[in-house]
């Protein structure tokens, strides 16, 4: 009987160690210590043991019962503390659970910075429709139908789209706007009298998709119209803005270029922030990064807005928002910005 007791004790202690669930622990306790439990049954048989052995066996049996009960109690406390919910048990010394906090997308951060910089130069923010018509996206900007400049602005047309009322007459077909120039030049000019300084931002769409182009992207356009605006004002404005946005002492250069809505027109570049202008793969060895287009507003655009181009002069410029964000954060693939992968986004 002595061996039987020892064996039973070892077995139950082993089993207690393995149990992870308080409910199962309760069942096990019943199985051994309950009224019909295995240990209880053996204890009941002690009275049948011979009189001389009875005190020794009895003592051992009691000790074993005490040990087993204690093991059950200890295991119960251990499991309960682990499974206890906070309303029953609060340990003020445990470190708190930090709630996950979101932050602005790098594009939104860049947009807000752009607004801040231009607001400090007295520019007023205006928005416009993403579904634009042919007139404001092209014609009013001196890009008539069949003009070759439309090739680079292939977009998504909504001709005959269900639920979209087709605009008629001079406004032409509906399309997803290809730039934000349509908001600043003509749309807003029509509504306001000069002198004006306005900035327009928003999503734009083109039939493009590669490492540096996405079908949807963001643009920023600005115009300033007054009596004596010159190209020098445009240069000074862009130089200041680029330094503020990229937070680096970049140089800005202007290259003669063609945009139908400005004359003269130029593209502007900044010194490559990756290599400091020495030449690297990002700037394709040139030391410069192309940022956008600019120029003096074309008389035909002034005419479309019913401004007297003899009395008023203005400059215009436009650039993508993704590019400065990529340059600033050294992001090599534009598509990463729109994949919504938190492992990427949480770095900014
Ligand atoms: N809208 C042009 C584009 O998306 C960029 C641009 C060029 C904007 C010259 C301007 C400008 O305001 O003056 O390619």
Short mmCIF file of C-alpha atoms in Angstrom, two decimals, residues 16-244:
data_model
loop_
_atom_site.label_atom_id
_atom_site.label_comp_id
_atom_site.label_asym_id
_atom_site.label_seq_id
_atom_site.Cartn_x
_atom_site.Cartn_y
_atom_site.Cartn_z
CA UNK A 16 -0.85 18.98 -12.05
CA UNK A 17 2.32 20.43 -13.56
CA UNK A 18 1.07 19.86 -17.11
CA UNK A 19 -2.34 21.50 -16.67
CA UNK A 20 -2.86 25.04 -18.09
CA UNK A 21 -6.61 25.40 -17.67
CA UNK A 22 -8.19 26.08 -14.24
CA UNK A 23 -11.27 24.06 -15.22
CA UNK A 24 -9.23 20.95 -16.01
CA UNK A 25 -7.37 21.42 -12.74
CA UNK A 26 -10.70 21.29 -10.89
CA UNK A 27 -11.62 18.05 -12.68
CA UNK A 28 -8.30 16.49 -11.77
CA UNK A 29 -8.74 17.44 -8.15
CA UNK A 30 -12.11 15.72 -8.11
CA UNK A 31 -10.61 12.68 -9.77
CA UNK A 32 -8.12 12.25 -6.91
CA UNK A 33 -9.52 13.97 -3.86
CA UNK A 34 -13.29 13.85 -4.52
CA UNK A 35 -15.61 11.56 -2.55
CA UNK A 36 -15.04 8.78 -5.01
CA UNK A 37 -11.54 9.98 -5.89
CA UNK A 38 -8.57 7.65 -6.36
CA UNK A 39 -6.71 8.88 -3.27
CA UNK A 40 -9.85 8.96 -1.15
CA UNK A 41 -10.53 5.33 -2.02
CA UNK A 42 -7.08 4.25 -0.87
CA UNK A 43 -7.40 6.24 2.33
CA UNK A 44 -10.63 4.43 3.07
CA UNK A 45 -8.82 1.09 2.85
CA UNK A 46 -6.39 2.01 5.67
CA UNK A 47 -8.78 0.60 8.23
CA UNK A 48 -8.20 -2.87 6.70
CA UNK A 49 -4.42 -2.67 7.22
CA UNK A 50 -3.01 -4.77 10.08
CA UNK A 51 -2.93 -3.00 13.42
CA UNK A 52 0.85 -2.78 13.66
CA UNK A 53 1.32 -1.24 10.19
CA UNK A 54 -1.72 1.03 10.39
CA UNK A 55 -0.05 3.99 12.21
CA UNK A 56 2.85 4.15 9.70
CA UNK A 57 0.65 3.79 6.63
CA UNK A 58 -1.91 6.19 8.12
CA UNK A 59 0.74 8.84 8.76
CA UNK A 60 2.14 8.51 5.25
CA UNK A 61 -1.32 8.64 3.70
CA UNK A 62 -2.15 11.85 5.58
CA UNK A 63 1.09 13.46 4.54
CA UNK A 64 0.49 12.54 0.93
CA UNK A 65 -3.03 13.92 1.06
CA UNK A 66 -1.68 17.17 2.53
CA UNK A 67 1.03 17.45 -0.14
CA UNK A 68 -1.37 16.74 -2.98
CA UNK A 69 -3.96 19.23 -1.66
CA UNK A 70 -1.24 21.87 -1.31
CA UNK A 71 -0.02 21.20 -4.87
CA UNK A 72 -3.58 21.67 -6.15
CA UNK A 73 -3.95 24.92 -4.25
CA UNK A 74 -0.66 26.31 -5.46
CA UNK A 75 -1.43 25.42 -9.09
CA UNK A 76 -4.85 27.02 -8.77
CA UNK A 77 -3.40 30.32 -7.57
CA UNK A 78 -0.83 30.30 -10.34
CA UNK A 79 -3.39 29.70 -13.08
CA UNK A 80 -5.88 32.15 -11.64
CA UNK A 81 -3.39 35.01 -11.56
CA UNK A 82 -2.51 34.30 -15.14
CA UNK A 83 -6.10 34.13 -16.37
CA UNK A 84 -7.54 36.80 -14.14
CA UNK A 85 -9.04 39.72 -15.99
CA UNK A 86 -8.17 43.25 -15.00
CA UNK A 87 -11.46 44.03 -13.29
CA UNK A 88 -10.79 41.32 -10.71
CA UNK A 89 -7.12 41.99 -10.32
CA UNK A 90 -5.13 45.11 -10.99
CA UNK A 91 -1.39 45.19 -10.67
CA UNK A 92 -0.31 48.84 -10.79
CA UNK A 93 3.33 47.87 -11.23
CA UNK A 94 2.77 46.28 -14.65
CA UNK A 95 3.81 48.44 -17.63
CA UNK A 96 0.77 49.99 -19.41
CA UNK A 97 -0.53 48.99 -22.84
CA UNK A 98 0.43 51.74 -25.28
CA UNK A 99 -2.54 52.42 -27.61
CA UNK A 100 -1.46 52.43 -31.26
CA UNK A 101 -1.44 56.02 -32.52
CA UNK A 102 -1.73 56.94 -36.18
CA UNK A 103 0.09 59.69 -38.03
CA UNK A 104 -0.26 61.60 -41.26
CA UNK A 105 0.68 59.95 -44.55
CA UNK A 106 3.99 61.30 -45.98
CA UNK A 107 2.06 62.84 -48.90
CA UNK A 108 -0.30 64.65 -46.52
CA UNK A 109 2.68 65.78 -44.45
CA UNK A 110 4.29 67.23 -47.58
CA UNK A 111 1.01 68.87 -48.69
CA UNK A 112 0.59 70.52 -45.32
CA UNK A 113 4.18 71.76 -45.42
CA UNK A 114 3.65 73.19 -48.93
CA UNK A 115 0.51 75.02 -47.77
CA UNK A 116 2.40 76.38 -44.77
CA UNK A 117 5.28 77.69 -46.90
CA UNK A 118 3.03 79.37 -49.46
CA UNK A 119 0.62 80.68 -46.85
CA UNK A 120 3.60 82.47 -45.34
CA UNK A 121 3.95 84.24 -48.73
CA UNK A 122 0.26 85.21 -48.66
CA UNK A 123 -1.06 82.56 -51.05
CA UNK A 124 -4.70 81.57 -50.66
CA UNK A 125 -5.60 77.85 -50.92
CA UNK A 126 -8.25 76.88 -53.50
CA UNK A 127 -9.66 73.50 -54.46
CA UNK A 128 -11.42 72.32 -57.60
CA UNK A 129 -13.26 69.33 -59.05
CA UNK A 130 -11.37 66.09 -59.72
CA UNK A 131 -13.87 65.32 -62.49
CA UNK A 132 -13.02 68.18 -64.79
CA UNK A 133 -14.26 69.11 -68.24
CA UNK A 134 -12.23 69.41 -71.42
CA UNK A 135 -12.55 73.19 -71.43
CA UNK A 136 -10.90 73.89 -68.06
CA UNK A 137 -8.40 71.04 -68.24
CA UNK A 138 -7.20 71.90 -71.76
CA UNK A 139 -8.88 74.53 -73.90
CA UNK A 140 -8.83 77.44 -71.46
CA UNK A 141 -5.16 76.62 -70.90
CA UNK A 142 -4.42 77.23 -74.54
CA UNK A 143 -4.51 73.51 -75.43
CA UNK A 144 -7.14 73.14 -78.18
CA UNK A 145 -8.38 69.70 -79.34
CA UNK A 146 -5.70 67.78 -81.28
CA UNK A 147 -2.88 69.85 -79.74
CA UNK A 148 0.22 67.60 -79.38
CA UNK A 149 0.61 68.65 -75.71
CA UNK A 150 -2.43 66.45 -74.97
CA UNK A 151 -0.38 63.31 -75.65
CA UNK A 152 1.40 63.57 -72.32
CA UNK A 153 -1.91 64.08 -70.55
CA UNK A 154 -3.75 60.93 -71.64
CA UNK A 155 -6.37 60.40 -69.00
CA UNK A 156 -9.60 58.65 -68.10
CA UNK A 157 -12.60 60.03 -69.97
CA UNK A 158 -16.09 59.75 -68.56
CA UNK A 159 -17.84 60.14 -71.88
CA UNK A 160 -21.23 58.50 -71.56
CA UNK A 161 -20.54 57.24 -68.04
CA UNK A 162 -23.74 56.17 -66.33
CA UNK A 163 -24.97 58.56 -63.69
CA UNK A 164 -22.69 61.37 -64.86
CA UNK A 165 -24.46 64.17 -66.63
CA UNK A 166 -22.45 65.03 -69.69
CA UNK A 167 -21.61 68.69 -69.94
CA UNK A 168 -22.27 70.17 -73.35
CA UNK A 169 -21.23 73.08 -75.47
CA UNK A 170 -17.84 74.65 -75.05
CA UNK A 171 -17.10 72.63 -71.87
CA UNK A 172 -16.78 69.35 -73.77
CA UNK A 173 -16.32 65.86 -72.32
CA UNK A 174 -15.84 65.01 -68.69
CA UNK A 175 -12.48 63.57 -67.67
CA UNK A 176 -10.36 62.96 -64.59
CA UNK A 177 -8.21 66.08 -64.40
CA UNK A 178 -4.61 65.64 -65.49
CA UNK A 179 -3.16 68.55 -63.51
CA UNK A 180 -4.14 71.15 -60.96
CA UNK A 181 -3.38 73.99 -63.39
CA UNK A 182 -7.08 73.84 -64.28
CA UNK A 183 -8.02 75.05 -60.80
CA UNK A 184 -5.60 77.94 -60.44
CA UNK A 185 -5.53 79.14 -64.01
CA UNK A 186 -8.90 80.15 -65.39
CA UNK A 187 -11.31 78.40 -62.93
CA UNK A 188 -10.26 80.56 -59.99
CA UNK A 189 -9.12 83.48 -62.15
CA UNK A 190 -12.67 83.70 -63.50
CA UNK A 191 -14.04 84.06 -59.99
CA UNK A 192 -11.52 86.54 -58.58
CA UNK A 193 -10.25 89.93 -59.59
CA UNK A 194 -6.51 90.61 -59.71
CA UNK A 195 -4.19 91.15 -57.90
CA UNK A 196 -4.26 87.53 -56.72
CA UNK A 197 -1.99 84.90 -55.25
CA UNK A 198 -3.48 81.47 -55.11
CA UNK A 199 -2.34 77.89 -54.64
CA UNK A 200 -4.27 74.81 -55.75
CA UNK A 201 -3.67 71.23 -54.71
CA UNK A 202 -5.24 67.86 -55.23
CA UNK A 203 -5.26 64.48 -56.90
CA UNK A 204 -4.58 64.19 -60.63
CA UNK A 205 -4.88 61.25 -63.01
CA UNK A 206 -2.95 60.09 -66.06
CA UNK A 207 -2.47 56.88 -67.98
CA UNK A 208 0.96 56.22 -66.42
CA UNK A 209 2.28 53.42 -64.24
CA UNK A 210 5.94 52.74 -63.47
CA UNK A 211 8.58 53.19 -60.76
CA UNK A 212 8.19 56.98 -60.84
CA UNK A 213 4.57 57.36 -62.04
CA UNK A 214 1.23 56.19 -60.65
CA UNK A 215 -2.17 56.59 -62.39
CA UNK A 216 -3.22 58.81 -59.46
CA UNK A 217 -0.83 61.38 -58.03
CA UNK A 218 -0.89 64.79 -56.35
CA UNK A 219 0.00 68.18 -57.72
CA UNK A 220 0.50 71.68 -56.50
CA UNK A 221 -0.02 74.76 -58.69
CA UNK A 222 0.48 78.39 -57.80
CA UNK A 223 -0.10 81.69 -59.56
CA UNK A 224 0.61 85.31 -58.70
CA UNK A 225 -0.92 88.10 -60.78
CA UNK A 226 -0.17 91.78 -60.26
CA UNK A 227 0.90 94.89 -62.18
CA UNK A 228 4.64 94.36 -62.29
CA UNK A 229 5.24 90.62 -61.97
CA UNK A 230 8.46 89.43 -63.67
CA UNK A 231 10.32 86.16 -64.16
CA UNK A 232 12.66 87.30 -61.36
CA UNK A 233 9.72 87.14 -58.89
CA UNK A 234 9.02 83.59 -60.04
CA UNK A 235 12.64 82.56 -59.55
CA UNK A 236 12.83 84.09 -56.09
CA UNK A 237 9.54 82.47 -55.03
CA UNK A 238 10.52 78.97 -56.20
CA UNK A 239 14.01 79.21 -54.75
CA UNK A 240 12.65 80.13 -51.34
CA UNK A 241 9.88 77.49 -51.50
CA UNK A 242 12.20 74.63 -52.51
CA UNK A 243 14.66 75.37 -49.70
CA UNK A 244 11.84 75.45 -47.18
#
